[in-house]
Tab-separated table of C-alpha atoms in Angstrom:
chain	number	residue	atom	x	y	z
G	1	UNK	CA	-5.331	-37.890	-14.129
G	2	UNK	CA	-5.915	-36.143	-17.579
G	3	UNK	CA	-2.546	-34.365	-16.740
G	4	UNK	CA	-0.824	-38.124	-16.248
G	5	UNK	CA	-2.210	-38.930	-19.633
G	6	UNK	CA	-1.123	-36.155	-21.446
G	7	UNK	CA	1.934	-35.970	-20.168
G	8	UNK	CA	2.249	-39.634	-21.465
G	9	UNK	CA	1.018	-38.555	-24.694
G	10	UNK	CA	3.732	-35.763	-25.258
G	11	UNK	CA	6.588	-37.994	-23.954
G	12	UNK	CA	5.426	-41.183	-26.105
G	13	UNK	CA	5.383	-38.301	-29.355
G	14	UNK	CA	8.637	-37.010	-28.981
G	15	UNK	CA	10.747	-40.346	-27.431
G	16	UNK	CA	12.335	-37.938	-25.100
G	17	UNK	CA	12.192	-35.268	-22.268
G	18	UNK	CA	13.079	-31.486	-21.762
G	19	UNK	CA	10.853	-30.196	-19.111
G	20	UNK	CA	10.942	-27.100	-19.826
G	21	UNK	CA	10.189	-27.384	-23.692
G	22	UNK	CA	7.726	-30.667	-23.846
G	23	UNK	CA	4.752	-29.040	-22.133
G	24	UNK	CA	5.458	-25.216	-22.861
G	25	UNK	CA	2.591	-22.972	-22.237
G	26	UNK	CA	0.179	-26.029	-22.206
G	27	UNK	CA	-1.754	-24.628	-19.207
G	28	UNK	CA	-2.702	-20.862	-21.773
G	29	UNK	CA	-3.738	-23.066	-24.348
G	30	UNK	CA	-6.238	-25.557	-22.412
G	31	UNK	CA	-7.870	-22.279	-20.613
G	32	UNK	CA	-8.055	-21.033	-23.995
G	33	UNK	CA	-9.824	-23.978	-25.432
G	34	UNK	CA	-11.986	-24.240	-22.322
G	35	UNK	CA	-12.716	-20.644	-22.956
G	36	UNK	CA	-13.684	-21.025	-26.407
G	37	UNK	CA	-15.926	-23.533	-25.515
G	38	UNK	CA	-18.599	-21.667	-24.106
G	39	UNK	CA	-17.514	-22.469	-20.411
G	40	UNK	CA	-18.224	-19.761	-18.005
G	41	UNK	CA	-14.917	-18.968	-16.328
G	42	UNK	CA	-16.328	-18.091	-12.950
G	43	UNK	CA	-18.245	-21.768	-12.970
G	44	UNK	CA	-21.177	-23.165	-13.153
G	45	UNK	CA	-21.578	-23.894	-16.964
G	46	UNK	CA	-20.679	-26.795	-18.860
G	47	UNK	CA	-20.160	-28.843	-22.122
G	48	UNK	CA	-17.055	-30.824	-22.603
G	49	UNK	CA	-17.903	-31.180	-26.748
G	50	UNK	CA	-17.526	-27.375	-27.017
G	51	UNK	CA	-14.645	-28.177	-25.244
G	52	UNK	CA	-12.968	-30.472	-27.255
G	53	UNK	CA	-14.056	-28.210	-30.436
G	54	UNK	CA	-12.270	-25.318	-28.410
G	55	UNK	CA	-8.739	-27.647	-28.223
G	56	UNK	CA	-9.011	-28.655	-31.899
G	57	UNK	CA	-9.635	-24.246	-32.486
G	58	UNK	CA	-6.314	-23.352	-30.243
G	59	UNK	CA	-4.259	-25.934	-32.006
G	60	UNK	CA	-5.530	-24.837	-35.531
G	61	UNK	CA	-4.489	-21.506	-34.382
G	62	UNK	CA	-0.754	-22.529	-32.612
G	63	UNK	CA	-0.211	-24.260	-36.384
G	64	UNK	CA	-1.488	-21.098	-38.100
G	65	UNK	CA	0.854	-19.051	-36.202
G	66	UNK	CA	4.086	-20.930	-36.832
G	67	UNK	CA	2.968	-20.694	-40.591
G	68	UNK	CA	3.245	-17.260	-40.244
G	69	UNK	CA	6.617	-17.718	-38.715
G	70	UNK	CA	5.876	-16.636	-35.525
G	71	UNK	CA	8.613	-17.486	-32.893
G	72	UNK	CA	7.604	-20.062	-30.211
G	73	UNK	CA	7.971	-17.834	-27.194
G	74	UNK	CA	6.343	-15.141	-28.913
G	75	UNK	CA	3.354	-17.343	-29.555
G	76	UNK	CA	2.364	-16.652	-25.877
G	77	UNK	CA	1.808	-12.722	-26.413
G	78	UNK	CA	-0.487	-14.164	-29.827
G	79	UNK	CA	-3.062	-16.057	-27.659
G	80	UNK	CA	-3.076	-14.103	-24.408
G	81	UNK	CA	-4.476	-11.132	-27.104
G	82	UNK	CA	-6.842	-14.020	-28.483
G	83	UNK	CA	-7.763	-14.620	-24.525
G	84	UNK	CA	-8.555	-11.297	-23.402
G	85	UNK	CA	-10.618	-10.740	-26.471
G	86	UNK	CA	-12.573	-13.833	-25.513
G	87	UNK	CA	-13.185	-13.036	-21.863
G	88	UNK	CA	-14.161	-9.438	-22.880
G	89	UNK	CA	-17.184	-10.916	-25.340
G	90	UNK	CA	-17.966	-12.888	-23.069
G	91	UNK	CA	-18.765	-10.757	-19.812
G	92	UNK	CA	-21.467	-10.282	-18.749
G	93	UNK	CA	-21.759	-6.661	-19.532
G	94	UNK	CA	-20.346	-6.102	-22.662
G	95	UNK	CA	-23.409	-8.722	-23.422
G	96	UNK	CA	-25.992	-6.877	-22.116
G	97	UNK	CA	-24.473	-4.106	-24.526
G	98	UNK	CA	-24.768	-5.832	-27.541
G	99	UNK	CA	-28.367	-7.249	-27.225
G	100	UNK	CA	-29.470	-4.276	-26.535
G	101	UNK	CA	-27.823	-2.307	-29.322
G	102	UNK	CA	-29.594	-5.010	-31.830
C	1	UNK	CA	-35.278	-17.684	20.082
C	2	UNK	CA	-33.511	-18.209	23.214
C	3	UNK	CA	-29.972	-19.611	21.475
C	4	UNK	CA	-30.589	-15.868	20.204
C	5	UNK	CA	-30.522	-13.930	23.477
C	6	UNK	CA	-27.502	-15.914	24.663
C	7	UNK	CA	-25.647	-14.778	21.912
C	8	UNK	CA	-26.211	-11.127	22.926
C	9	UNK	CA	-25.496	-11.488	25.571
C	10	UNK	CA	-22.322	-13.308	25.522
C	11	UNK	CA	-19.188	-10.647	26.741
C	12	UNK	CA	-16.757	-9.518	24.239
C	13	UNK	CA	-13.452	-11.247	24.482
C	14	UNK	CA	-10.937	-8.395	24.600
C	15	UNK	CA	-9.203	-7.905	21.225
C	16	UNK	CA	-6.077	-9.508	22.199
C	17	UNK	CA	-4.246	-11.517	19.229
C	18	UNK	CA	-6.121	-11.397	16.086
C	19	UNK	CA	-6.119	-13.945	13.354
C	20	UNK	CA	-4.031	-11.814	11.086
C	21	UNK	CA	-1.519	-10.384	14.006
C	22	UNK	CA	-1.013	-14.327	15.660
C	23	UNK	CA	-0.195	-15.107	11.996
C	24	UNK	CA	2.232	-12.529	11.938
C	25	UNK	CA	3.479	-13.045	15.065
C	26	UNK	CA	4.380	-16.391	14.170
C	27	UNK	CA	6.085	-15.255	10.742
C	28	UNK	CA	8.591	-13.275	12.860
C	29	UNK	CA	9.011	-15.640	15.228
C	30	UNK	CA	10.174	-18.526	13.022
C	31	UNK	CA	12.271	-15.994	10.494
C	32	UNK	CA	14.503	-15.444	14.002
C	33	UNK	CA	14.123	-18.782	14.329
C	34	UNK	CA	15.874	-19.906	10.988
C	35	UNK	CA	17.845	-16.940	11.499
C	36	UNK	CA	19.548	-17.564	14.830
C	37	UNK	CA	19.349	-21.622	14.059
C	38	UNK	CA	21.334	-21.461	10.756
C	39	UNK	CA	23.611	-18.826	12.952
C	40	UNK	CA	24.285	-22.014	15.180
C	41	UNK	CA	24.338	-25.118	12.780
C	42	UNK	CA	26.187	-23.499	9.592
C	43	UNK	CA	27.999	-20.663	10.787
C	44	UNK	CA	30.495	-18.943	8.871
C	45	UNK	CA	28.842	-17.441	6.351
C	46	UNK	CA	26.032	-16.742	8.476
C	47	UNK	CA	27.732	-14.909	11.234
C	48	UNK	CA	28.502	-11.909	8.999
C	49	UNK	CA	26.033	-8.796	8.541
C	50	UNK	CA	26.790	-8.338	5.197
C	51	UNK	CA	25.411	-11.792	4.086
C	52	UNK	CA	21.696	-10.655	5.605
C	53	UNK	CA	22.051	-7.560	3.256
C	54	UNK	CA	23.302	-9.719	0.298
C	55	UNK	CA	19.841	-11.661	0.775
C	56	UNK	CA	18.110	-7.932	0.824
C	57	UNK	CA	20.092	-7.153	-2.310
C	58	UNK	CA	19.155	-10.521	-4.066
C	59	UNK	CA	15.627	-9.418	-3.520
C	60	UNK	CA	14.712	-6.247	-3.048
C	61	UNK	CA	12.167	-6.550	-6.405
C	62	UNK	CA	9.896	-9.327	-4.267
C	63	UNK	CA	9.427	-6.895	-1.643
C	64	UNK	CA	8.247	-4.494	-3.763
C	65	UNK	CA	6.139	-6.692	-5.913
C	66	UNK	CA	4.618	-8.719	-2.130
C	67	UNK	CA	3.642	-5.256	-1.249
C	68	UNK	CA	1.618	-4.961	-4.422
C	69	UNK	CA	0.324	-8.075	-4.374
C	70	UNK	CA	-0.892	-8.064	-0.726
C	71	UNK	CA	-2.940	-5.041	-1.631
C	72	UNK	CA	-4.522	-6.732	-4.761
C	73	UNK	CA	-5.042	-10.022	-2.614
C	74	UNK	CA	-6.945	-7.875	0.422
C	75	UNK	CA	-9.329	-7.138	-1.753
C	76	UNK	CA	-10.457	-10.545	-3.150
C	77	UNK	CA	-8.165	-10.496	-6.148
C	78	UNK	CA	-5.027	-11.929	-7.457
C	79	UNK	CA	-2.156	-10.858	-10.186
C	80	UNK	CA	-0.170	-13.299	-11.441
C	81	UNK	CA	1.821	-11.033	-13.889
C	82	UNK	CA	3.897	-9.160	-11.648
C	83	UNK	CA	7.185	-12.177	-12.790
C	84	UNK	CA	6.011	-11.323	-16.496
C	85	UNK	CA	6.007	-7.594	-16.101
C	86	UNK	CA	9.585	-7.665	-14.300
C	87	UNK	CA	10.583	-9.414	-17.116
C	88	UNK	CA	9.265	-7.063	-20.074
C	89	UNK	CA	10.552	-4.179	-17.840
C	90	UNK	CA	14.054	-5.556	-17.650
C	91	UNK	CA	13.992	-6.093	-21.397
C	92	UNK	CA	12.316	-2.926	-22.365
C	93	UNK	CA	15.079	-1.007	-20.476
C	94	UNK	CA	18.092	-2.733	-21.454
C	95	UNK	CA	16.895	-2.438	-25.387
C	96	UNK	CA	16.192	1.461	-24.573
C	97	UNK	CA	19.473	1.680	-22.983
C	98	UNK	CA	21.208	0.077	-25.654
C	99	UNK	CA	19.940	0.026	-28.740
C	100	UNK	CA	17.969	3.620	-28.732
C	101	UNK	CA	20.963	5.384	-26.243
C	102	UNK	CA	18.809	6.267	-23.840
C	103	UNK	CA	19.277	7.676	-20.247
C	104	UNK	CA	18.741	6.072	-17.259
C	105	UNK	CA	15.750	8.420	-16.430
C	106	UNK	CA	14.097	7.673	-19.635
C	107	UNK	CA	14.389	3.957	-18.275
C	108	UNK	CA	12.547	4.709	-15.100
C	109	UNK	CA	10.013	6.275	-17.010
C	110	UNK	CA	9.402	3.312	-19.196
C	111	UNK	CA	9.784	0.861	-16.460
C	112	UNK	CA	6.288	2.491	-14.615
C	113	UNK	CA	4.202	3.429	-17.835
C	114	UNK	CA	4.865	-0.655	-18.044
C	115	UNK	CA	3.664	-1.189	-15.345
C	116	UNK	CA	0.745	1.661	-14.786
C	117	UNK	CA	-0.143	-0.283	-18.800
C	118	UNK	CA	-0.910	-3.059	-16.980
C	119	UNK	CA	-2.314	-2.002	-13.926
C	120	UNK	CA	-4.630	-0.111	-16.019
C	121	UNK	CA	-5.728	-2.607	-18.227
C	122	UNK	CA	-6.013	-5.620	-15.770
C	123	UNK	CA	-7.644	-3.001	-13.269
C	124	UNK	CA	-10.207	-1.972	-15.993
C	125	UNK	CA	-11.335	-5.838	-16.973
C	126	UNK	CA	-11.820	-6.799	-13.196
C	127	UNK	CA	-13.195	-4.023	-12.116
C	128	UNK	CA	-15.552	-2.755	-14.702
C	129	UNK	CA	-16.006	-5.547	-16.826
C	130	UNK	CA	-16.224	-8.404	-13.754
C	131	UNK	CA	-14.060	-10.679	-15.497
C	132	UNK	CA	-12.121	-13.114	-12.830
C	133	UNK	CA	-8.805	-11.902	-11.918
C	134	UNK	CA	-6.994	-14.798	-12.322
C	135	UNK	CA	-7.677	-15.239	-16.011
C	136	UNK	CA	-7.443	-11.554	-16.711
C	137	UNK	CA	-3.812	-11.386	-14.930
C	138	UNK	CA	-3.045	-15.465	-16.300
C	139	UNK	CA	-3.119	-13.587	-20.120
C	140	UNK	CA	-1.096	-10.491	-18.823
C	141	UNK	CA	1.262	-12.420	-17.678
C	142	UNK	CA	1.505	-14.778	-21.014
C	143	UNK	CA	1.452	-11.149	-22.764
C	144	UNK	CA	4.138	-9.646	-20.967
C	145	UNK	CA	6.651	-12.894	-21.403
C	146	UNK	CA	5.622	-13.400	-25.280
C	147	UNK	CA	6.365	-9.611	-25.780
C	148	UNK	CA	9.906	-9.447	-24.383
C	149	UNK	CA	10.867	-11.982	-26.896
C	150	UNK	CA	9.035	-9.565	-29.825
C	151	UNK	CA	10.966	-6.740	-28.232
C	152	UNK	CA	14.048	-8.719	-28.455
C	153	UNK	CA	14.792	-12.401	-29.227
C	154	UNK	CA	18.302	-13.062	-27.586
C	155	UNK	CA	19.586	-12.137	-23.715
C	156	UNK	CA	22.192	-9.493	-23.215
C	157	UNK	CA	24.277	-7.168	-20.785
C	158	UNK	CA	23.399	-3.463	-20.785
C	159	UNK	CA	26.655	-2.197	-21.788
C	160	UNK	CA	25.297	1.867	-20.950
C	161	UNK	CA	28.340	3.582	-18.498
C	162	UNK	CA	25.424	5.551	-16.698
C	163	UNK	CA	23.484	2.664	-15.772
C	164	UNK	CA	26.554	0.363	-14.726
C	165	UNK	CA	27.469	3.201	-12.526
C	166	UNK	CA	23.896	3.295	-10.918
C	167	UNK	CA	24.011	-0.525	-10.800
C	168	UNK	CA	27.371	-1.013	-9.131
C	169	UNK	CA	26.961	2.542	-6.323
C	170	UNK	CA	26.873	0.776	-2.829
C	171	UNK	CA	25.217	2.460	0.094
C	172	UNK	CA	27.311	1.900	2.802
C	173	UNK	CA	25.572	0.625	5.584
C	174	UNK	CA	27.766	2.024	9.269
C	175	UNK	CA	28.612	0.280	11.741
C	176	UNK	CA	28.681	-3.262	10.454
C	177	UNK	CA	31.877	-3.776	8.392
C	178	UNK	CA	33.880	-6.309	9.038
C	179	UNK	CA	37.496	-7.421	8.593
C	180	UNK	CA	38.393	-9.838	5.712
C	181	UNK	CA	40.955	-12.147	5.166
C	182	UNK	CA	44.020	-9.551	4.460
C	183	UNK	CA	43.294	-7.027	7.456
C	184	UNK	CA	41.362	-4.646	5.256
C	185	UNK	CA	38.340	-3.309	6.823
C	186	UNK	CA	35.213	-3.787	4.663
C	187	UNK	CA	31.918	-2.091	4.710
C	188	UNK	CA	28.958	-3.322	4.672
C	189	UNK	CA	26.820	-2.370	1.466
C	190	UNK	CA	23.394	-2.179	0.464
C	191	UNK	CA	22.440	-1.565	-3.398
C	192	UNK	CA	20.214	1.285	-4.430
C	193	UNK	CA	17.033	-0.833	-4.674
C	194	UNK	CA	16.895	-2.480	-1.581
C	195	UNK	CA	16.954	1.746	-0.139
C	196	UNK	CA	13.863	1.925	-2.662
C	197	UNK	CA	12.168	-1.766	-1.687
C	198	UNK	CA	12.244	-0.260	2.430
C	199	UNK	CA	11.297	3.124	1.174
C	200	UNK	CA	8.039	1.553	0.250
C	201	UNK	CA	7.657	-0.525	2.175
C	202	UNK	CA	7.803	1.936	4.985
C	203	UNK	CA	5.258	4.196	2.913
C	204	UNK	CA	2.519	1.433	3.240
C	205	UNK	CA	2.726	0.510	6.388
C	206	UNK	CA	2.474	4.223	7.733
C	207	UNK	CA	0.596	5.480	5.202
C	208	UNK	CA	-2.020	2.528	5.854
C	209	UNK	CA	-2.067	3.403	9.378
C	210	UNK	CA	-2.207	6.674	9.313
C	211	UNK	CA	-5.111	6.773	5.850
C	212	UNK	CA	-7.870	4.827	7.918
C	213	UNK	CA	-10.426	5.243	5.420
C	214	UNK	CA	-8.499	4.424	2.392
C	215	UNK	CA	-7.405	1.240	4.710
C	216	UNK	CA	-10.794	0.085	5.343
C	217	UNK	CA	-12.387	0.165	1.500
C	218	UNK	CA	-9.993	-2.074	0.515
C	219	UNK	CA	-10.331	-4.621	3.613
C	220	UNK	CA	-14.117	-4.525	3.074
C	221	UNK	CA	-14.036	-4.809	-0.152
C	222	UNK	CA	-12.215	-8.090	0.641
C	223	UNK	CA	-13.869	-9.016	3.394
C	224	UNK	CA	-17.628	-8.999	1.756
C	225	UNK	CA	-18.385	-7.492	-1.043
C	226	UNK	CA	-21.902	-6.956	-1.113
C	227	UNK	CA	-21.542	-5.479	2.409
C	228	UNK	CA	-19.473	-3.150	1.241
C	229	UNK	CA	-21.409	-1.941	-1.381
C	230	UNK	CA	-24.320	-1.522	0.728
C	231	UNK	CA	-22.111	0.297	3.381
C	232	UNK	CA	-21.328	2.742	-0.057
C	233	UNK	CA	-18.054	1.711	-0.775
C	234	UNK	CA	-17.097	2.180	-4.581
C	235	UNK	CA	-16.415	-1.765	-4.609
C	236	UNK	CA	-15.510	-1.137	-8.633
C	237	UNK	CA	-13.069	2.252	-8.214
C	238	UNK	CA	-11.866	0.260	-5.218
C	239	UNK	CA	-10.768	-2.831	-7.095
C	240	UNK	CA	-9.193	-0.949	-9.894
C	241	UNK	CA	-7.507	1.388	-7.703
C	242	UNK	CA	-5.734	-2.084	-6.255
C	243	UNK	CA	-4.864	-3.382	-9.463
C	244	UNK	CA	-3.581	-0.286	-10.693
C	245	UNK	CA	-1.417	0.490	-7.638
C	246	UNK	CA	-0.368	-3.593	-7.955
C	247	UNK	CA	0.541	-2.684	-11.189
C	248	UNK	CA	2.615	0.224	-10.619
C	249	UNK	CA	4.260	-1.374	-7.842
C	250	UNK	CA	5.033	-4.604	-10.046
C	251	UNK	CA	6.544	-1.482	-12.654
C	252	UNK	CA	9.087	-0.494	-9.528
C	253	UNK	CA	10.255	-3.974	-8.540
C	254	UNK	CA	10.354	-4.790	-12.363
C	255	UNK	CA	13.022	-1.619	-12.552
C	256	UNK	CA	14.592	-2.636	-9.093
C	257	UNK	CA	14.716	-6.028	-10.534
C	258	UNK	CA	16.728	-4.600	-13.560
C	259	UNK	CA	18.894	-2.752	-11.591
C	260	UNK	CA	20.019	-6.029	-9.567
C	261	UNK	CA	20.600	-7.957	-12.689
C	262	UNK	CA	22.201	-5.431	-15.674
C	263	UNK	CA	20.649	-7.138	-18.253
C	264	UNK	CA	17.638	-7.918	-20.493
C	265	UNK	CA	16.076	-11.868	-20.677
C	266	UNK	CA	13.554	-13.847	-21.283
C	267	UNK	CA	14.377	-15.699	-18.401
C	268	UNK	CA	14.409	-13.394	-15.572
C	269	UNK	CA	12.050	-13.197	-12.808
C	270	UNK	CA	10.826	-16.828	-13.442
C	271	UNK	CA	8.614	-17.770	-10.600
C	272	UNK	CA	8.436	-14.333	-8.985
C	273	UNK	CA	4.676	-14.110	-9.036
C	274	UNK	CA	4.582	-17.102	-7.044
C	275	UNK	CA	7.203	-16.092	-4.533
C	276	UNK	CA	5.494	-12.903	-4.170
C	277	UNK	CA	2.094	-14.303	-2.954
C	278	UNK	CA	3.714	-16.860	-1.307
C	279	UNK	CA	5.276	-13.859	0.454
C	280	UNK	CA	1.876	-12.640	0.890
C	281	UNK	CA	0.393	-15.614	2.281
C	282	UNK	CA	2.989	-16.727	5.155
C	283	UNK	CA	2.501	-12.851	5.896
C	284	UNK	CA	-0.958	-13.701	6.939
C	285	UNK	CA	-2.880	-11.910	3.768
C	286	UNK	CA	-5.731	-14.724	3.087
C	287	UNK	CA	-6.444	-15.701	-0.960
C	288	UNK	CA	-10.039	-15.409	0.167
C	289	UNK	CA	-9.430	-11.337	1.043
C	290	UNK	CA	-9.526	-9.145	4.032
C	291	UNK	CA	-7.073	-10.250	5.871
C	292	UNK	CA	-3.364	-9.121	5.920
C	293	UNK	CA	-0.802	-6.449	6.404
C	294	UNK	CA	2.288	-5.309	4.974
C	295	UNK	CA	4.177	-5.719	7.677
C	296	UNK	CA	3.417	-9.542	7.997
C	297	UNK	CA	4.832	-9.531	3.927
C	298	UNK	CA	7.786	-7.847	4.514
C	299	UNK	CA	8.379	-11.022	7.087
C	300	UNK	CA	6.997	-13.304	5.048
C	301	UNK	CA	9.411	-12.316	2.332
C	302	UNK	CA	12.575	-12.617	5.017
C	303	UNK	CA	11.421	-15.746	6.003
C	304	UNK	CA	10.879	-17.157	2.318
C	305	UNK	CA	14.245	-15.689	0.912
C	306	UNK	CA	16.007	-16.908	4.384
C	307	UNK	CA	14.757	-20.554	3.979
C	308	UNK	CA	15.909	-20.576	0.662
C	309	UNK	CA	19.308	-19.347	1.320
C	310	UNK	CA	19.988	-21.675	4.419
C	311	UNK	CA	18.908	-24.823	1.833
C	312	UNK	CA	21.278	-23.263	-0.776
C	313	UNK	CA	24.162	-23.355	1.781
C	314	UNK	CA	22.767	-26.630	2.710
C	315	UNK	CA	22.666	-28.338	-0.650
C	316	UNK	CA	25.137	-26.682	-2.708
C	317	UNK	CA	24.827	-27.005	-6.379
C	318	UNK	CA	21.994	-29.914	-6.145
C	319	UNK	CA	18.484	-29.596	-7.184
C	320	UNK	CA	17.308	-30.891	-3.846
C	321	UNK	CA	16.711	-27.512	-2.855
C	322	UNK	CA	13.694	-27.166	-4.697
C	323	UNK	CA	12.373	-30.359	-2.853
C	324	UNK	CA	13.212	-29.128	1.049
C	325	UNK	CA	11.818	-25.805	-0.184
C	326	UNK	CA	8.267	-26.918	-1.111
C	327	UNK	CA	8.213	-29.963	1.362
C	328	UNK	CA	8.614	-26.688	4.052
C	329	UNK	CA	6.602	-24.670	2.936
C	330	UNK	CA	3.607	-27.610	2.373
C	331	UNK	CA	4.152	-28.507	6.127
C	332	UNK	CA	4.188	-25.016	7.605
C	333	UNK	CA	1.409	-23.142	5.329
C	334	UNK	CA	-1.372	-25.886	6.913
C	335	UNK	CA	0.633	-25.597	10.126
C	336	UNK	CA	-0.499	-21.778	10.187
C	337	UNK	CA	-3.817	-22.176	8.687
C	338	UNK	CA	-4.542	-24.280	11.422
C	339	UNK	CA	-3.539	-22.028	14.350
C	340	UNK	CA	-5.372	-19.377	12.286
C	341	UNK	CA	-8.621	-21.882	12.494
C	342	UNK	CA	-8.011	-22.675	16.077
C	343	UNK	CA	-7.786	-18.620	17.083
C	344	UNK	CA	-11.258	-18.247	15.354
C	345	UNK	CA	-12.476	-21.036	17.284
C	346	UNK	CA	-11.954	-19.370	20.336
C	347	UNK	CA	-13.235	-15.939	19.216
């Protein structure tokens, strides 16, 4: 259903459709912010206002990027970088590392 | 108590048809199916040998890359950027081809430190760090597509003699020619990588059947992996190892895929990671892990290619394809999952 809506939301922005440009990449960027958000990927944790801060993070940094004058396909290769950094701080025993190295 | 004693005492049903062989069993059955049906209703085209190898030819790289992802998907796991990795492959060659005047070996060469790259890396985060697969091979794959467009922004035809000459050699195939419209005989042909996609092919089914113990880590490792841990399986080498060889795999089918093609896009390979563990799946490898064989993908892959091709005949030049295609395979997936269920039922 929150697919239906966006979807809606894109369409309504634009007045038109090109499926394969409207939604590019949409999927990389809502992991991302769900990532960014504190969410444990393999389940279990949750907070949908980190979430939302994580979406508002992702699109400050897809508006950064074309600043920079980064191509739109290229953008991809920018936040699966940003992604894998993530994941690594985040697993479980790179943070075991770092407490105890405090 | 009681319920308890039953059960041990219960005889062992004779291992007859297994979940994973009725599976596969099935697979071949329906791929003659389609095969002999489409022989029947459309003809023609059909009827001739050489339009079974074109489908081989068309997609030699999804064998390759099915085979790879079976193995990751046996143990527990999943790669979705095996369609990305053909892609930067394809580019990465054509731009060393052309631009740096390479040679076609130097091409190979990049084509699997590509892929070994990734293997490596994606092999190293799930293994050793315990990150999920799917989000560790969801970025590689994002990676791989953003980077062919840094390596080079617009498509374009490898124009190196060497390599059109490697592209364009036919293997004849004996035996199967036949006689076309002006009386000249014609062989039948088979392109380079489709030799290379049953080369491997072969090399994992009998080197999986004759390796036992190499076999078994990576179905435990699937099948439970605490069990396996206590039995003293190296769950973590094990994983990597799977990713790694996924990996290198994906590298050869990326090449293969290059071969087929001539020529460096963005677009290529769209929606091969999906085809590939669709492949996987109708082959009777389970997401879950510790089921499947290679064999059952190599059928799955005829039968997915073969449905395709019979709707592409059927609906020329309409985008209805696409619907038949997925209605099919929604109805028959379930369809097998449930004579899966019903086999365990009786066991």
């Amino acid at each position: 259903m929150c697919v239906a809506v966006a979807g809606l939301i894109k369409v309504s922005r634009l007045s038109s459709i090109n499926y394969s440009v409207i939604a590019k990449d949409i999927e990389m960027d809502a992991i991302l912010a769900v990532a960014l958000g504190g969410n444990a990927l393999s389940g279990g944790k949750f907070n949908m206002t980190a979430s939302i801060l994580g979406a508002y993070v992702i699109q400050f940094l897809t508006t950064t990027l074309y600043k920079f004058n980064v191509q739109s396909d290229a953008l991809s290769a920018y936040k699966a970088v940003v992604v894998i950094a993530l994941v690594v701080f985040s697993a479980p025993i790179v943070r075991e590392k770092d407490v105890r190295s405090w | 108590m009681q319920r308890g004693l039953l059960n041990m005492k219960s005889p062992k049903k004779s291992k007859g048809i297994t979940n994973s062989n009725l599976l596969l069993i099935i697979t071949i059955v329906v791929f003659f199916a389609m095969y002999i049906g489409a022989m029947i209703f459309q003809g023609k085209g059909f009827l001739k040998p050489q339009t079974f190898l074109n489908i081989l030819n068309a997609n030699a790289a999804l064998i390759i890359t099915s085979c790879g992802m079976s193995i990751v998907m046996i143990t527990g796991g999943i790669d979705i950027s095996v369609g990305g990795m053909a892609t930067l492959v394809s580019m990465c060659c054509a731009v060393y081809l052309d631009f740096h005047d390479g040679n076609v070996f130097g091409a190979v060469l990049i084509a699997l430190g590509i892929g070994l790259a990734f293997g490596l890396v994606q092999g190293f985060l799930v293994a050793y760090l315990g990150i999920q697969p799917f989000i560790v091979s969801l970025a590689g794959m994002f990676f791989a597509r953003g980077m062919t467009t840094i390596v080079n922004t617009n498509p374009f035809n490898v124009a190196n003699e060497a390599f059109v000459a490697l592209k364009n050699t036919r293997v004849v195939v004996p035996g199967l020619g036949v006689v076309n419209k002006i009386g000249k005989y014609v062989d039948a042909y088979v392109e380079i990588g489709v030799v290379v996609a049953l080369f491997t092919g072969c090399y994992f089914v009998l080197c999986s059947s004759l390796d036992k113990t190499g076999k078994k880590n990576f179905y435990a490792v699937g099948g439970n992996q605490q069990s396996a841990l206590m039995l003293g399986i190296n769950v973590k080498r094990t994983k990597f190892l799977a990713h790694l060889l996924c990996g290198l795999l994906a590298g050869i089918g990326g090449f293969v895929y290059f071969m087929h093609v001539g020529s460096g896009s963005a677009s290529h390979a769209s929606g091969m990671e999906m085809n590939a563990i669709a492949s996987s799946i109708i082959g009777g490898t389970m997401l879950t892990g510790g089921v499947g064989n290679i064999i059952g993908t190599l059928f799955g892959c005829f039968r997915l290619v073969r449905f395709r091709g019979i709707l592409c005949v059927r609906w020329i030049g309409s985008g209805l394809v696409d619907r038949d295609y997925s209605c099919g395979y929604a109805v028959s997936v379930p369809c097998d999952s449930e004579c899966d269920y019903e086999s365990k039922e009786e066991n």
